[in-house]
PDB file of C-alpha atoms and ligand atoms in Angstrom:
ATOM      1  CA  MET A   1      -2.671  -9.878 -21.888  1.00 68.00           C
ATOM      2  CA  LYS A   2      -1.667 -13.079 -20.100  1.00 81.00           C
ATOM      3  CA  ASP A   3       0.569 -12.879 -17.009  1.00 88.00           C
ATOM      4  CA  THR A   4       3.916 -14.566 -17.547  1.00 83.00           C
ATOM      5  CA  SER A   5       6.481 -16.016 -15.107  1.00 82.00           C
ATOM      6  CA  PRO A   6      10.045 -14.987 -15.936  1.00 81.00           C
ATOM      7  CA  ASP A   7      12.752 -17.473 -14.887  1.00 79.00           C
ATOM      8  CA  TRP A   8      14.257 -15.129 -12.245  1.00 78.00           C
ATOM      9  CA  ILE A   9      11.185 -15.506 -10.044  1.00 78.00           C
ATOM     10  CA  CYS A  10      10.316 -19.190 -10.412  1.00 67.00           C
ATOM     11  CA  GLU A  11      12.425 -20.621  -7.592  1.00 67.00           C
ATOM     12  CA  ASP A  12      11.103 -18.185  -4.956  1.00 67.00           C
ATOM     13  CA  THR A  13       7.437 -17.836  -5.625  1.00 69.00           C
ATOM     14  CA  GLN A  14       4.278 -19.845  -5.752  1.00 76.00           C
ATOM     15  CA  SER A  15       1.450 -19.317  -8.179  1.00 83.00           C
ATOM     16  CA  ILE A  16      -0.131 -15.977  -8.922  1.00 92.00           C
ATOM     17  CA  LEU A  17      -2.553 -14.897  -6.176  1.00 96.00           C
ATOM     18  CA  ILE A  18      -4.002 -11.841  -7.931  1.00 97.00           C
ATOM     19  CA  SER A  19      -3.637 -11.386 -11.692  1.00 97.00           C
ATOM     20  CA  SER A  20      -2.676  -8.066 -13.263  1.00 98.00           C
ATOM     21  CA  ARG A  21      -6.103  -7.959 -14.900  1.00 98.00           C
ATOM     22  CA  ALA A  22      -7.895  -8.365 -11.560  1.00 98.00           C
ATOM     23  CA  ILE A  23      -5.698  -5.652 -10.019  1.00 98.00           C
ATOM     24  CA  GLN A  24      -6.368  -3.189 -12.840  1.00 98.00           C
ATOM     25  CA  SER A  25     -10.097  -3.704 -12.642  1.00 98.00           C
ATOM     26  CA  ARG A  26     -10.230  -3.403  -8.836  1.00 98.00           C
ATOM     27  CA  VAL A  27      -8.021  -0.288  -8.786  1.00 98.00           C
ATOM     28  CA  CYS A  28     -10.354   1.291 -11.344  1.00 98.00           C
ATOM     29  CA  GLU A  29     -13.359   0.534  -9.109  1.00 98.00           C
ATOM     30  CA  MET A  30     -11.574   2.035  -6.114  1.00 98.00           C
ATOM     31  CA  GLY A  31     -10.823   5.185  -8.112  1.00 98.00           C
ATOM     32  CA  LYS A  32     -14.483   5.513  -9.085  1.00 98.00           C
ATOM     33  CA  GLN A  33     -15.599   5.107  -5.470  1.00 98.00           C
ATOM     34  CA  ILE A  34     -13.090   7.709  -4.257  1.00 98.00           C
ATOM     35  CA  THR A  35     -14.261  10.079  -7.010  1.00 98.00           C
ATOM     36  CA  LEU A  36     -17.855   9.737  -5.772  1.00 98.00           C
ATOM     37  CA  ASP A  37     -16.977  10.057  -2.079  1.00 98.00           C
ATOM     38  CA  TYR A  38     -14.860  13.190  -2.533  1.00 98.00           C
ATOM     39  CA  GLN A  39     -17.219  15.079  -4.888  1.00 98.00           C
ATOM     40  CA  GLY A  40     -16.686  18.841  -4.529  1.00 98.00           C
ATOM     41  CA  LYS A  41     -13.401  18.309  -2.678  1.00 98.00           C
ATOM     42  CA  LYS A  42      -9.772  18.440  -3.706  1.00 98.00           C
ATOM     43  CA  PRO A  43      -8.190  15.479  -1.927  1.00 98.00           C
ATOM     44  CA  PHE A  44      -4.509  15.394  -1.061  1.00 98.00           C
ATOM     45  CA  LEU A  45      -3.102  11.906  -1.513  1.00 98.00           C
ATOM     46  CA  VAL A  46      -0.102  10.777   0.517  1.00 98.00           C
ATOM     47  CA  ALA A  47       1.527   7.641  -0.859  1.00 98.00           C
ATOM     48  CA  ILE A  48       3.896   5.646   1.324  1.00 97.00           C
ATOM     49  CA  LEU A  49       7.152   4.785  -0.427  1.00 96.00           C
ATOM     50  CA  LYS A  50       8.288   2.514  -1.805  1.00 96.00           C
ATOM     51  CA  GLY A  51       5.599  -0.158  -1.729  1.00 97.00           C
ATOM     52  CA  ALA A  52       2.566   1.965  -2.594  1.00 98.00           C
ATOM     53  CA  SER A  53       4.164   3.755  -5.556  1.00 98.00           C
ATOM     54  CA  ILE A  54       2.765   1.511  -8.304  1.00 98.00           C
ATOM     55  CA  PHE A  55      -0.702   1.240  -6.751  1.00 98.00           C
ATOM     56  CA  HIS A  56      -0.730   5.020  -6.317  1.00 98.00           C
ATOM     57  CA  ALA A  57       0.319   5.676  -9.927  1.00 98.00           C
ATOM     58  CA  ASP A  58      -2.571   3.567 -11.239  1.00 98.00           C
ATOM     59  CA  LEU A  59      -5.091   4.773  -8.670  1.00 98.00           C
ATOM     60  CA  VAL A  60      -4.624   8.518  -9.294  1.00 98.00           C
ATOM     61  CA  ARG A  61      -5.339   7.982 -12.968  1.00 98.00           C
ATOM     62  CA  SER A  62      -8.701   6.429 -12.047  1.00 98.00           C
ATOM     63  CA  ILE A  63      -9.741   9.370  -9.885  1.00 98.00           C
ATOM     64  CA  GLY A  64     -11.592  12.115 -11.758  1.00 98.00           C
ATOM     65  CA  LEU A  65     -10.997  14.915  -9.276  1.00 98.00           C
ATOM     66  CA  ASP A  66      -8.813  18.006  -8.946  1.00 98.00           C
ATOM     67  CA  LEU A  67      -6.371  16.254  -6.613  1.00 98.00           C
ATOM     68  CA  SER A  68      -2.761  16.694  -5.639  1.00 98.00           C
ATOM     69  CA  TYR A  69      -0.317  14.301  -4.004  1.00 98.00           C
ATOM     70  CA  ASP A  70       2.999  13.833  -2.269  1.00 98.00           C
ATOM     71  CA  PHE A  71       5.101  10.926  -0.991  1.00 98.00           C
ATOM     72  CA  MET A  72       6.385   9.909   2.406  1.00 97.00           C
ATOM     73  CA  ALA A  73       8.992   7.296   3.219  1.00 95.00           C
ATOM     74  CA  VAL A  74       8.914   5.569   6.575  1.00 91.00           C
ATOM     75  CA  GLY A  75      11.142   2.970   8.185  1.00 85.00           C
ATOM     76  CA  SER A  76      10.508   0.891  11.256  1.00 75.00           C
ATOM     77  CA  TYR A  77      12.794   0.739  14.246  1.00 65.00           C
ATOM     78  CA  GLY A  78      14.293  -2.614  15.155  1.00 56.00           C
ATOM     79  CA  LYS A  79      15.459  -5.578  13.124  1.00 52.00           C
ATOM     80  CA  GLY A  80      13.824  -8.673  11.704  1.00 51.00           C
ATOM     81  CA  THR A  81      10.519  -9.274   9.997  1.00 54.00           C
ATOM     82  CA  ALA A  82       8.371  -8.465  13.039  1.00 58.00           C
ATOM     83  CA  SER A  83       7.008  -4.933  12.893  1.00 62.00           C
ATOM     84  CA  SER A  84       7.757  -2.875  16.014  1.00 65.00           C
ATOM     85  CA  GLY A  85       5.066  -0.437  14.970  1.00 69.00           C
ATOM     86  CA  GLU A  86       7.181   2.562  15.775  1.00 77.00           C
ATOM     87  CA  VAL A  87       8.000   4.225  12.497  1.00 84.00           C
ATOM     88  CA  ARG A  88      10.472   6.915  11.750  1.00 89.00           C
ATOM     89  CA  ILE A  89       9.894   9.349   8.924  1.00 92.00           C
ATOM     90  CA  LEU A  90      12.689   9.062   6.360  1.00 94.00           C
ATOM     91  CA  LYS A  91      11.157  11.453   3.837  1.00 95.00           C
ATOM     92  CA  ASP A  92       8.552  13.924   4.987  1.00 96.00           C
ATOM     93  CA  LEU A  93       5.924  15.846   3.019  1.00 97.00           C
ATOM     94  CA  ASP A  94       6.832  19.104   1.292  1.00 96.00           C
ATOM     95  CA  GLU A  95       3.736  20.942   2.483  1.00 95.00           C
ATOM     96  CA  SER A  96       1.419  21.241   5.454  1.00 97.00           C
ATOM     97  CA  LEU A  97      -1.677  19.032   5.866  1.00 98.00           C
ATOM     98  CA  GLU A  98      -3.629  21.763   7.662  1.00 98.00           C
ATOM     99  CA  GLY A  99      -7.261  21.800   6.469  1.00 98.00           C
ATOM    100  CA  LYS A 100      -6.688  19.213   3.719  1.00 98.00           C
ATOM    101  CA  ASP A 101      -8.742  16.122   2.918  1.00 98.00           C
ATOM    102  CA  VAL A 102      -5.930  13.622   3.201  1.00 98.00           C
ATOM    103  CA  LEU A 103      -6.056  10.129   1.737  1.00 98.00           C
ATOM    104  CA  LEU A 104      -3.164   7.883   2.789  1.00 98.00           C
ATOM    105  CA  ILE A 105      -2.189   5.328   0.150  1.00 98.00           C
ATOM    106  CA  GLU A 106      -0.603   2.107   1.448  1.00 98.00           C
ATOM    107  CA  ASP A 107       0.420  -1.100  -0.259  1.00 98.00           C
ATOM    108  CA  ILE A 108      -0.623  -3.538   2.476  1.00 97.00           C
ATOM    109  CA  VAL A 109      -1.950  -3.469   6.035  1.00 96.00           C
ATOM    110  CA  ASP A 110      -0.509  -6.373   7.983  1.00 94.00           C
ATOM    111  CA  THR A 111      -0.280  -5.993  11.792  1.00 93.00           C
ATOM    112  CA  GLY A 112      -1.534  -2.426  11.399  1.00 94.00           C
ATOM    113  CA  LEU A 113       1.123  -1.169  13.814  1.00 92.00           C
ATOM    114  CA  SER A 114       3.050   1.100  11.448  1.00 90.00           C
ATOM    115  CA  LEU A 115      -0.083   2.570   9.890  1.00 93.00           C
ATOM    116  CA  HIS A 116      -1.590   3.217  13.319  1.00 93.00           C
ATOM    117  CA  TYR A 117       1.549   5.081  14.354  1.00 91.00           C
ATOM    118  CA  LEU A 118       1.611   7.089  11.131  1.00 93.00           C
ATOM    119  CA  VAL A 119      -2.069   8.043  11.386  1.00 95.00           C
ATOM    120  CA  GLN A 120      -1.535   9.351  14.930  1.00 94.00           C
ATOM    121  CA  ALA A 121       1.444  11.388  13.735  1.00 94.00           C
ATOM    122  CA  LEU A 122      -0.416  12.874  10.762  1.00 96.00           C
ATOM    123  CA  LYS A 123      -3.521  13.718  12.802  1.00 97.00           C
ATOM    124  CA  THR A 124      -1.430  16.162  14.840  1.00 97.00           C
ATOM    125  CA  ARG A 125      -0.964  18.161  11.601  1.00 98.00           C
ATOM    126  CA  ASN A 126      -4.695  19.069  11.613  1.00 98.00           C
ATOM    127  CA  PRO A 127      -6.014  17.736   8.299  1.00 98.00           C
ATOM    128  CA  ALA A 128      -9.736  18.382   7.601  1.00 98.00           C
ATOM    129  CA  SER A 129     -10.118  14.609   7.195  1.00 98.00           C
ATOM    130  CA  LEU A 130      -7.848  11.576   7.078  1.00 98.00           C
ATOM    131  CA  LYS A 131      -8.748   8.343   5.329  1.00 98.00           C
ATOM    132  CA  ILE A 132      -6.805   5.276   4.270  1.00 98.00           C
ATOM    133  CA  ALA A 133      -6.720   3.338   0.995  1.00 98.00           C
ATOM    134  CA  ALA A 134      -4.756   0.078   0.895  1.00 98.00           C
ATOM    135  CA  LEU A 135      -4.367  -2.289  -2.019  1.00 98.00           C
ATOM    136  CA  LEU A 136      -4.114  -5.347   0.231  1.00 98.00           C
ATOM    137  CA  ASN A 137      -5.370  -6.211   3.683  1.00 98.00           C
ATOM    138  CA  LYS A 138      -4.348  -9.162   5.880  1.00 96.00           C
ATOM    139  CA  PRO A 139      -7.020  -8.936   8.602  1.00 94.00           C
ATOM    140  CA  SER A 140      -5.929 -12.167  10.307  1.00 93.00           C
ATOM    141  CA  ARG A 141      -2.577 -10.574  11.230  1.00 89.00           C
ATOM    142  CA  ARG A 142      -3.991  -7.422  12.782  1.00 93.00           C
ATOM    143  CA  GLN A 143      -2.582  -6.436  16.201  1.00 94.00           C
ATOM    144  CA  ILE A 144      -4.175  -3.020  16.421  1.00 94.00           C
ATOM    145  CA  GLU A 145      -7.393  -1.698  14.950  1.00 92.00           C
ATOM    146  CA  VAL A 146      -6.866   0.661  11.995  1.00 94.00           C
ATOM    147  CA  PRO A 147      -9.872   1.862  10.015  1.00 94.00           C
ATOM    148  CA  VAL A 148      -9.034   1.112   6.374  1.00 97.00           C
ATOM    149  CA  ASP A 149     -11.618   3.013   4.306  1.00 98.00           C
ATOM    150  CA  TYR A 150     -10.786   1.551   0.897  1.00 98.00           C
ATOM    151  CA  VAL A 151      -9.414  -1.990   0.498  1.00 98.00           C
ATOM    152  CA  GLY A 152      -8.470  -3.543  -2.834  1.00 98.00           C
ATOM    153  CA  PHE A 153      -8.261  -7.183  -1.760  1.00 98.00           C
ATOM    154  CA  GLU A 154      -8.369  -9.111   1.490  1.00 98.00           C
ATOM    155  CA  ILE A 155      -5.684 -11.797   1.404  1.00 97.00           C
ATOM    156  CA  PRO A 156      -4.763 -14.748   3.660  1.00 95.00           C
ATOM    157  CA  ASP A 157      -1.737 -14.762   5.978  1.00 94.00           C
ATOM    158  CA  GLU A 158       0.916 -15.200   3.282  1.00 93.00           C
ATOM    159  CA  PHE A 159       3.919 -13.075   2.391  1.00 93.00           C
ATOM    160  CA  VAL A 160       3.229 -11.589  -1.021  1.00 95.00           C
ATOM    161  CA  VAL A 161       5.327  -9.758  -3.601  1.00 95.00           C
ATOM    162  CA  GLY A 162       4.715  -7.816  -6.810  1.00 96.00           C
ATOM    163  CA  TYR A 163       2.907  -4.642  -7.909  1.00 98.00           C
ATOM    164  CA  GLY A 164       5.163  -2.572  -5.639  1.00 98.00           C
ATOM    165  CA  LEU A 165       5.563  -5.072  -2.801  1.00 97.00           C
ATOM    166  CA  ASP A 166       9.029  -6.467  -2.259  1.00 95.00           C
ATOM    167  CA  TYR A 167      11.095  -9.131  -0.584  1.00 92.00           C
ATOM    168  CA  ASN A 168      14.578  -7.697   0.056  1.00 92.00           C
ATOM    169  CA  GLN A 169      13.809  -4.973  -2.517  1.00 94.00           C
ATOM    170  CA  ARG A 170      13.103  -7.535  -5.275  1.00 92.00           C
ATOM    171  CA  TYR A 171       9.931  -8.296  -7.221  1.00 93.00           C
ATOM    172  CA  ARG A 172       8.356  -4.825  -7.028  1.00 97.00           C
ATOM    173  CA  ASN A 173       8.095  -4.727 -10.828  1.00 96.00           C
ATOM    174  CA  LEU A 174       5.874  -7.791 -11.224  1.00 95.00           C
ATOM    175  CA  PRO A 175       2.520  -6.641 -12.637  1.00 96.00           C
ATOM    176  CA  TYR A 176       0.646  -9.161 -10.448  1.00 97.00           C
ATOM    177  CA  ILE A 177       0.736 -10.406  -6.823  1.00 97.00           C
ATOM    178  CA  ARG A 178       2.473 -13.696  -6.012  1.00 95.00           C
ATOM    179  CA  VAL A 179       2.970 -15.586  -2.762  1.00 94.00           C
ATOM    180  CA  LEU A 180       6.597 -15.977  -1.682  1.00 89.00           C
ATOM    181  CA  CYS A 181       7.677 -19.550  -0.917  1.00 81.00           C
ATOM    182  CA  GLN A 182       8.311 -20.275   2.748  1.00 71.00           C
ATOM    183  CA  SER A 183      11.780 -21.673   1.880  1.00 71.00           C
ATOM    184  CA  SER A 184      12.862 -18.231   0.595  1.00 68.00           C
ATOM    185  CA  PHE A 185      12.848 -16.905   4.166  1.00 65.00           C
ATOM    186  CA  GLU A 186      15.397 -19.482   5.349  1.00 60.00           C
TER     187      GLU A 186
HETATM  188  P1  LIG B 201       2.439  -3.525   9.522  1.00 93.76           P
HETATM  189  O1  LIG B 201       1.004  -3.354   9.101  1.00 93.76           O
HETATM  190  O2  LIG B 201       2.918  -2.499  10.508  1.00 93.76           O
HETATM  191  O3  LIG B 201       2.695  -4.910  10.031  1.00 93.76           O
HETATM  192  O4  LIG B 201       3.415  -3.352   8.311  1.00 93.76           O
HETATM  193  C1  LIG B 201       3.007  -3.117   7.050  1.00 93.76           C
HETATM  194  C2  LIG B 201       4.228  -3.019   6.143  1.00 93.76           C
HETATM  195  O5  LIG B 201       4.986  -4.236   6.163  1.00 93.76           O
HETATM  196  C3  LIG B 201       3.765  -2.825   4.716  1.00 93.76           C
HETATM  197  O6  LIG B 201       3.671  -1.456   4.380  1.00 93.76           O
HETATM  198  C4  LIG B 201       4.826  -3.564   3.920  1.00 93.76           C
HETATM  199  O7  LIG B 201       5.891  -2.685   3.639  1.00 93.76           O
HETATM  200  C5  LIG B 201       5.298  -4.661   4.838  1.00 93.76           C
HETATM  201  N1  LIG B 201       4.611  -5.941   4.562  1.00 93.76           N
HETATM  202  C6  LIG B 201       3.695  -6.557   5.344  1.00 93.76           C
HETATM  203  N2  LIG B 201       3.267  -7.692   4.772  1.00 93.76           N
HETATM  204  C7  LIG B 201       3.925  -7.794   3.593  1.00 93.76           C
HETATM  205  C8  LIG B 201       3.893  -8.763   2.521  1.00 93.76           C
HETATM  206  O8  LIG B 201       3.159  -9.766   2.527  1.00 93.76           O
HETATM  207  N3  LIG B 201       4.716  -8.509   1.460  1.00 93.76           N
HETATM  208  C9  LIG B 201       5.531  -7.423   1.403  1.00 93.76           C
HETATM  209  N4  LIG B 201       5.573  -6.488   2.367  1.00 93.76           N
HETATM  210  C10 LIG B 201       4.785  -6.674   3.460  1.00 93.76           C
HETATM  211 MG1  LIG B 202       4.822  -0.214   3.115  1.00 93.76          MG
END
């Protein structure tokens, strides 16, 4: 199916960076790799709301393991677009991580600050292992090293929307990834 551009997005966004077809095929590959790597285990996936919800929903259906999952919502302290890195947990997990093989599911790793903070916080809950899967990675923006074990796509330093990622809560429902126009920030 061809990706279309509805009129309510045209003024804000540039061309499609990653098509829905490319996303589906890459997410499937990631699921296969995770299935191989976790053979004999029952991973516990933790998806970070709201951005990772769509990626997570597709990814879990590509993983052929006896897994379970939960969601966490985090918010950052401070205002503006710059990430302070200090996150506060808005919705916590329903169960303990003790002894579990935890796989954190993120939409995008940008500066890495919030993910770094979250990983430190979750490590104190004594999981058996803790790995990270992110759909998108912007390595050029990194301020702190975070080991991302599974990356869907490396992208340039652009603000992107779609497939769960938002700008002011909009555009999460686009089936592909688009770059937001610079003028939309003004
Ligand atoms: P950081 O890695 O601490 O800088 O923050 C990562 C978070 O910022 C992600 O989970 C997203 O919610 C948000 N974010 C960073 N870059 C983008 C983008 O290009 N589009 C939409 N959200 C983004
Ligand atoms: Mg996020």
